[in-house]
Short mmCIF file of C-alpha atoms in Angstrom, two decimals:
data_model
loop_
_atom_site.label_atom_id
_atom_site.label_comp_id
_atom_site.label_asym_id
_atom_site.label_seq_id
_atom_site.Cartn_x
_atom_site.Cartn_y
_atom_site.Cartn_z
CA MET A 968 7.27 8.55 -7.31
CA PHE A 969 5.65 5.17 -7.12
CA ASP A 970 5.83 2.37 -9.48
CA PHE A 971 2.46 0.45 -9.99
CA LYS A 972 3.51 -1.24 -13.17
CA ASP A 973 1.54 -4.47 -13.61
CA GLN A 974 -0.73 -3.65 -10.58
CA ARG A 975 -4.41 -3.69 -10.86
CA VAL A 976 -6.18 -0.81 -9.34
CA ILE A 977 -10.01 -0.15 -8.89
CA VAL A 978 -11.34 3.60 -8.22
CA THR A 979 -14.90 3.88 -7.54
CA GLY A 980 -16.28 7.08 -8.86
CA GLY A 981 -13.04 7.28 -10.82
CA THR A 982 -14.15 9.27 -13.74
CA ARG A 983 -14.95 12.81 -12.18
CA GLY A 984 -13.57 15.19 -9.75
CA ILE A 985 -11.27 13.68 -7.06
CA GLY A 986 -11.94 10.33 -8.58
CA ALA A 987 -10.56 11.36 -11.91
CA GLY A 988 -7.47 12.81 -10.36
CA ILE A 989 -6.76 9.65 -8.65
CA THR A 990 -7.32 7.51 -11.70
CA ARG A 991 -4.88 9.83 -13.68
CA ALA A 992 -2.14 9.65 -11.05
CA PHE A 993 -2.51 5.66 -11.05
CA LEU A 994 -2.29 5.47 -14.93
CA ALA A 995 0.75 7.82 -14.79
CA ALA A 996 2.34 5.33 -12.27
CA GLY A 997 1.97 2.57 -14.65
CA ALA A 998 -1.20 0.77 -13.10
CA HIS A 999 -4.04 -0.83 -14.83
CA VAL A 1000 -7.20 1.00 -13.53
CA THR A 1001 -10.77 0.06 -13.59
CA ALA A 1002 -12.71 3.42 -12.92
CA THR A 1003 -16.27 2.86 -12.10
CA TYR A 1004 -19.20 5.28 -12.44
CA THR A 1005 -22.92 4.90 -12.07
CA SER A 1006 -24.77 6.36 -14.93
CA ASN A 1007 -22.98 9.19 -17.09
CA ALA A 1008 -21.63 7.13 -19.74
CA ALA A 1009 -20.91 9.88 -22.17
CA ALA A 1010 -18.73 11.68 -19.50
CA ALA A 1011 -16.83 8.41 -18.74
CA GLU A 1012 -16.09 7.74 -22.14
CA ALA A 1013 -14.93 11.33 -22.73
CA PHE A 1014 -12.55 10.92 -19.82
CA ARG A 1015 -11.33 7.55 -21.26
CA ALA A 1016 -10.57 9.31 -24.36
CA GLU A 1017 -8.83 12.15 -22.66
CA CYS A 1018 -6.53 9.66 -20.65
CA ASP A 1019 -5.47 7.89 -23.96
CA VAL A 1020 -3.78 5.00 -22.32
CA GLY A 1021 -5.50 2.24 -24.27
CA GLU A 1022 -6.48 -1.00 -22.41
CA ARG A 1023 -4.74 0.17 -19.17
CA LEU A 1024 -8.02 2.01 -18.39
CA ALA A 1025 -11.32 0.14 -18.23
CA LEU A 1026 -14.63 1.40 -17.38
CA ALA A 1027 -17.48 -0.38 -15.35
CA ALA A 1028 -20.86 1.11 -14.83
CA PHE A 1029 -22.79 0.07 -11.63
CA ASP A 1030 -24.04 1.30 -8.44
CA VAL A 1031 -21.84 0.53 -5.54
CA SER A 1032 -24.69 0.39 -3.23
CA ASP A 1033 -26.18 -2.55 -5.12
CA VAL A 1034 -24.58 -5.64 -3.52
CA ASP A 1035 -25.66 -7.98 -6.46
CA ALA A 1036 -23.94 -5.47 -9.00
CA VAL A 1037 -20.82 -5.27 -6.90
CA ASP A 1038 -20.64 -9.04 -6.58
CA ALA A 1039 -21.16 -9.45 -10.31
CA PHE A 1040 -18.38 -6.82 -11.04
CA TYR A 1041 -16.01 -8.87 -8.92
CA ALA A 1042 -16.91 -12.05 -10.50
CA GLY A 1043 -16.26 -10.49 -14.10
CA LEU A 1044 -12.71 -9.33 -13.27
CA SER A 1045 -9.96 -11.20 -15.34
CA ALA A 1046 -7.48 -10.72 -12.43
CA PRO A 1047 -7.66 -9.92 -8.67
CA PRO A 1048 -6.85 -6.16 -7.88
CA GLN A 1049 -3.80 -5.05 -5.58
CA VAL A 1050 -5.52 -1.77 -4.82
CA LEU A 1051 -9.21 -0.51 -4.26
CA VAL A 1052 -9.93 3.09 -3.73
CA ASN A 1053 -13.30 3.70 -2.36
CA ASN A 1054 -14.10 7.16 -3.64
CA ALA A 1055 -17.70 6.87 -4.79
CA GLY A 1056 -19.86 9.08 -2.72
CA ILE A 1057 -22.77 11.46 -2.64
CA ARG A 1058 -24.28 14.35 -0.51
CA LYS A 1059 -27.76 15.41 0.01
CA ASP A 1060 -27.38 18.26 2.54
CA GLN A 1061 -30.18 19.26 4.91
CA ILE A 1062 -30.54 20.10 8.39
CA VAL A 1063 -31.78 17.16 10.52
CA GLY A 1064 -35.20 18.80 11.24
CA MET A 1065 -35.91 18.97 7.57
CA LEU A 1066 -33.86 16.00 6.33
CA PRO A 1067 -36.04 13.42 4.43
CA ALA A 1068 -35.58 9.80 5.79
CA ALA A 1069 -34.87 8.88 2.00
CA ASP A 1070 -32.11 11.25 1.70
CA TRP A 1071 -30.43 9.78 5.00
CA ARG A 1072 -30.71 6.43 3.74
CA ARG A 1073 -29.34 7.07 0.11
CA VAL A 1074 -26.28 8.91 1.41
CA MET A 1075 -25.63 6.06 3.98
CA GLU A 1076 -26.25 3.29 1.05
CA VAL A 1077 -23.89 4.87 -1.41
CA ASN A 1078 -21.21 6.27 0.94
CA LEU A 1079 -21.05 3.49 3.82
CA ASP A 1080 -22.82 0.41 2.38
CA GLY A 1081 -21.08 0.91 -1.02
CA THR A 1082 -17.52 1.17 0.95
CA PHE A 1083 -18.46 -2.14 2.65
CA TYR A 1084 -19.58 -4.03 -0.36
CA MET A 1085 -16.58 -3.05 -2.32
CA SER A 1086 -14.10 -3.61 0.45
CA LYS A 1087 -15.77 -7.14 1.13
CA GLY A 1088 -15.20 -8.14 -2.45
CA ALA A 1089 -11.68 -6.95 -2.50
CA VAL A 1090 -10.57 -8.65 0.67
CA LYS A 1091 -11.69 -11.89 -0.43
CA ALA A 1092 -9.42 -11.61 -3.70
CA MET A 1093 -6.54 -9.93 -1.85
CA SER A 1094 -6.39 -12.50 0.86
CA ARG A 1095 -5.90 -15.32 -1.78
CA GLN A 1096 -2.89 -13.34 -3.04
CA ARG A 1097 -1.73 -12.13 0.48
CA TYR A 1098 -1.29 -8.71 -0.57
CA GLY A 1099 -3.57 -5.50 -1.02
CA ARG A 1100 -4.20 -1.86 -0.28
CA ILE A 1101 -7.53 -0.31 0.42
CA VAL A 1102 -7.85 3.32 0.63
CA ASN A 1103 -11.31 5.25 1.67
CA ILE A 1104 -11.84 8.69 0.55
CA THR A 1105 -13.45 10.20 3.78
CA SER A 1106 -14.03 13.94 4.73
CA PRO A 1107 -13.30 16.41 7.64
CA SER A 1108 -17.30 16.35 8.18
CA GLY A 1109 -16.91 13.04 9.74
CA GLU A 1110 -14.99 14.72 12.48
CA LEU A 1111 -16.02 18.24 12.50
CA GLY A 1112 -19.62 17.86 11.67
CA PHE A 1113 -20.47 20.63 9.28
CA PRO A 1114 -24.06 21.91 9.69
CA GLY A 1115 -26.56 20.52 7.22
CA GLN A 1116 -24.45 17.39 6.64
CA ALA A 1117 -25.45 14.75 9.59
CA ASN A 1118 -26.03 12.01 6.90
CA TYR A 1119 -22.91 12.80 4.98
CA ALA A 1120 -20.69 13.19 8.33
CA ALA A 1121 -22.32 10.01 9.85
CA SER A 1122 -21.23 8.00 6.50
CA LYS A 1123 -17.77 9.42 6.49
CA ALA A 1124 -17.21 8.68 10.18
CA GLY A 1125 -18.45 5.23 9.53
CA GLN A 1126 -15.83 4.72 6.84
CA VAL A 1127 -13.11 5.58 9.18
CA ALA A 1128 -14.43 3.40 11.97
CA MET A 1129 -14.77 0.49 9.55
CA ALA A 1130 -11.36 0.99 7.99
CA ARG A 1131 -9.83 0.74 11.65
CA SER A 1132 -11.88 -2.56 12.35
CA LEU A 1133 -11.08 -3.96 8.87
CA ALA A 1134 -7.24 -3.17 9.16
CA LYS A 1135 -7.02 -5.18 12.26
CA GLU A 1136 -8.88 -8.19 10.80
CA VAL A 1137 -6.63 -8.30 7.43
CA ALA A 1138 -3.11 -7.14 8.86
CA ARG A 1139 -1.69 -10.69 8.86
CA ARG A 1140 -2.48 -10.91 5.08
CA ASN A 1141 -0.52 -8.14 4.18
CA ILE A 1142 -3.52 -6.05 3.36
CA THR A 1143 -3.49 -2.41 4.64
CA VAL A 1144 -6.55 -0.41 5.22
CA ASN A 1145 -6.31 3.54 5.36
CA CYS A 1146 -8.20 6.51 4.78
CA VAL A 1147 -7.59 9.87 3.03
CA SER A 1148 -9.59 12.89 4.18
CA PRO A 1149 -9.63 15.75 1.70
CA GLY A 1150 -10.81 19.24 2.61
CA PHE A 1151 -12.18 21.89 0.13
CA ILE A 1152 -10.81 20.49 -3.31
CA ASP A 1153 -11.05 22.52 -6.60
CA THR A 1154 -13.61 20.23 -8.47
CA GLU A 1155 -16.93 21.02 -10.20
CA LEU A 1156 -18.59 20.76 -6.76
CA LEU A 1157 -16.84 24.03 -5.78
CA ALA A 1158 -17.56 25.78 -9.33
CA ASP A 1159 -21.15 25.42 -8.81
CA LEU A 1160 -21.04 27.46 -5.55
CA SER A 1161 -21.64 31.35 -5.38
CA GLU A 1162 -18.57 33.50 -4.82
CA GLU A 1163 -19.91 34.19 -1.26
CA HIS A 1164 -19.83 30.62 -0.47
CA LYS A 1165 -16.35 30.10 -1.99
CA LYS A 1166 -15.01 32.98 0.23
CA GLY A 1167 -16.79 31.54 3.33
CA PHE A 1168 -15.02 28.21 2.72
CA LEU A 1169 -11.69 29.62 1.85
CA GLY A 1170 -11.76 31.52 5.13
CA MET A 1171 -11.88 28.18 7.00
CA VAL A 1172 -8.56 27.15 5.15
CA PRO A 1173 -5.31 28.17 7.02
CA MET A 1174 -3.24 27.75 3.72
CA GLN A 1175 -5.93 30.18 2.16
CA ARG A 1176 -6.35 28.23 -1.04
CA PHE A 1177 -8.40 25.19 -2.16
CA GLY A 1178 -6.65 21.87 -2.85
CA THR A 1179 -6.33 20.25 -6.15
CA PRO A 1180 -7.33 16.41 -7.07
CA GLY A 1181 -3.65 15.70 -7.85
CA GLU A 1182 -2.67 16.66 -4.23
CA VAL A 1183 -5.28 14.27 -2.92
CA ALA A 1184 -4.18 11.53 -5.48
CA HIS A 1185 -0.77 11.96 -4.09
CA ALA A 1186 -1.66 10.85 -0.55
CA VAL A 1187 -3.55 7.90 -2.08
CA LEU A 1188 -0.68 6.64 -4.12
CA PHE A 1189 1.58 6.80 -1.20
CA LEU A 1190 -0.95 4.63 1.01
CA ALA A 1191 -1.41 2.35 -1.97
CA SER A 1192 2.28 1.88 -2.55
CA LYS A 1193 4.49 -0.81 -1.26
CA GLU A 1194 6.40 1.60 0.60
CA ALA A 1195 3.37 2.13 3.02
CA SER A 1196 3.77 -1.38 4.15
CA TYR A 1197 3.63 -0.39 7.86
CA ILE A 1198 0.74 2.19 7.88
CA THR A 1199 -2.76 0.73 8.49
CA GLY A 1200 -5.74 1.85 10.20
CA SER A 1201 -4.78 5.51 9.86
CA THR A 1202 -6.12 8.74 8.15
CA VAL A 1203 -4.18 11.23 6.13
CA HIS A 1204 -5.72 14.62 6.19
CA VAL A 1205 -5.21 16.71 2.83
CA THR A 1206 -6.87 19.98 4.00
CA GLY A 1207 -4.75 22.73 4.10
CA GLY A 1208 -4.80 22.72 7.87
CA ILE A 1209 -8.59 22.67 8.54
#
């Protein structure tokens, strides 16, 4: 649907789950993609071999919550990106009364601080070329506040608020900043749940099915395209109606 030939795209957490679906979609649209991951090199290399697109897919291993590692990543790029997808994220679920402070901090560091560090580096590069697209992968949890996810919900709500502010800061440079909020998506995260939990989640979805990574990726590609030039500071919900 969209042509990303000769565009350079960064997808954080881009080798597994929703991130892998987004990476595949950009590759299918002709882009050169750098997919980041934190530590599982074997899985990342297997993903690259599966994609089989040669040099159009590069891998980068670093922690998005480490500002020095993020700065080093951007310094090592051979060309500036046109698109950044902030997909990397973690969950450490627990009710607030039992939530360790370390788990609160870690979720905020990866999900929110990581989005800030990656966006800051991208904005600097995109401003020089006066073009760019930033898309944050958020969650309905940031709006609905699911029990046991206070840290995750706060980090995702923060991503949306940051996108709205950043969108206003960079609009004159032809850079858009938007969010995609996926609901229950059929990835390995759902595969690890019991059938009882799956039925409970499915009952929350008006469309009565889980989404696919490809359906999330289609929304991301639209917001990252040149055709979406007048959409910024917005959130697209890919939730089946939640």
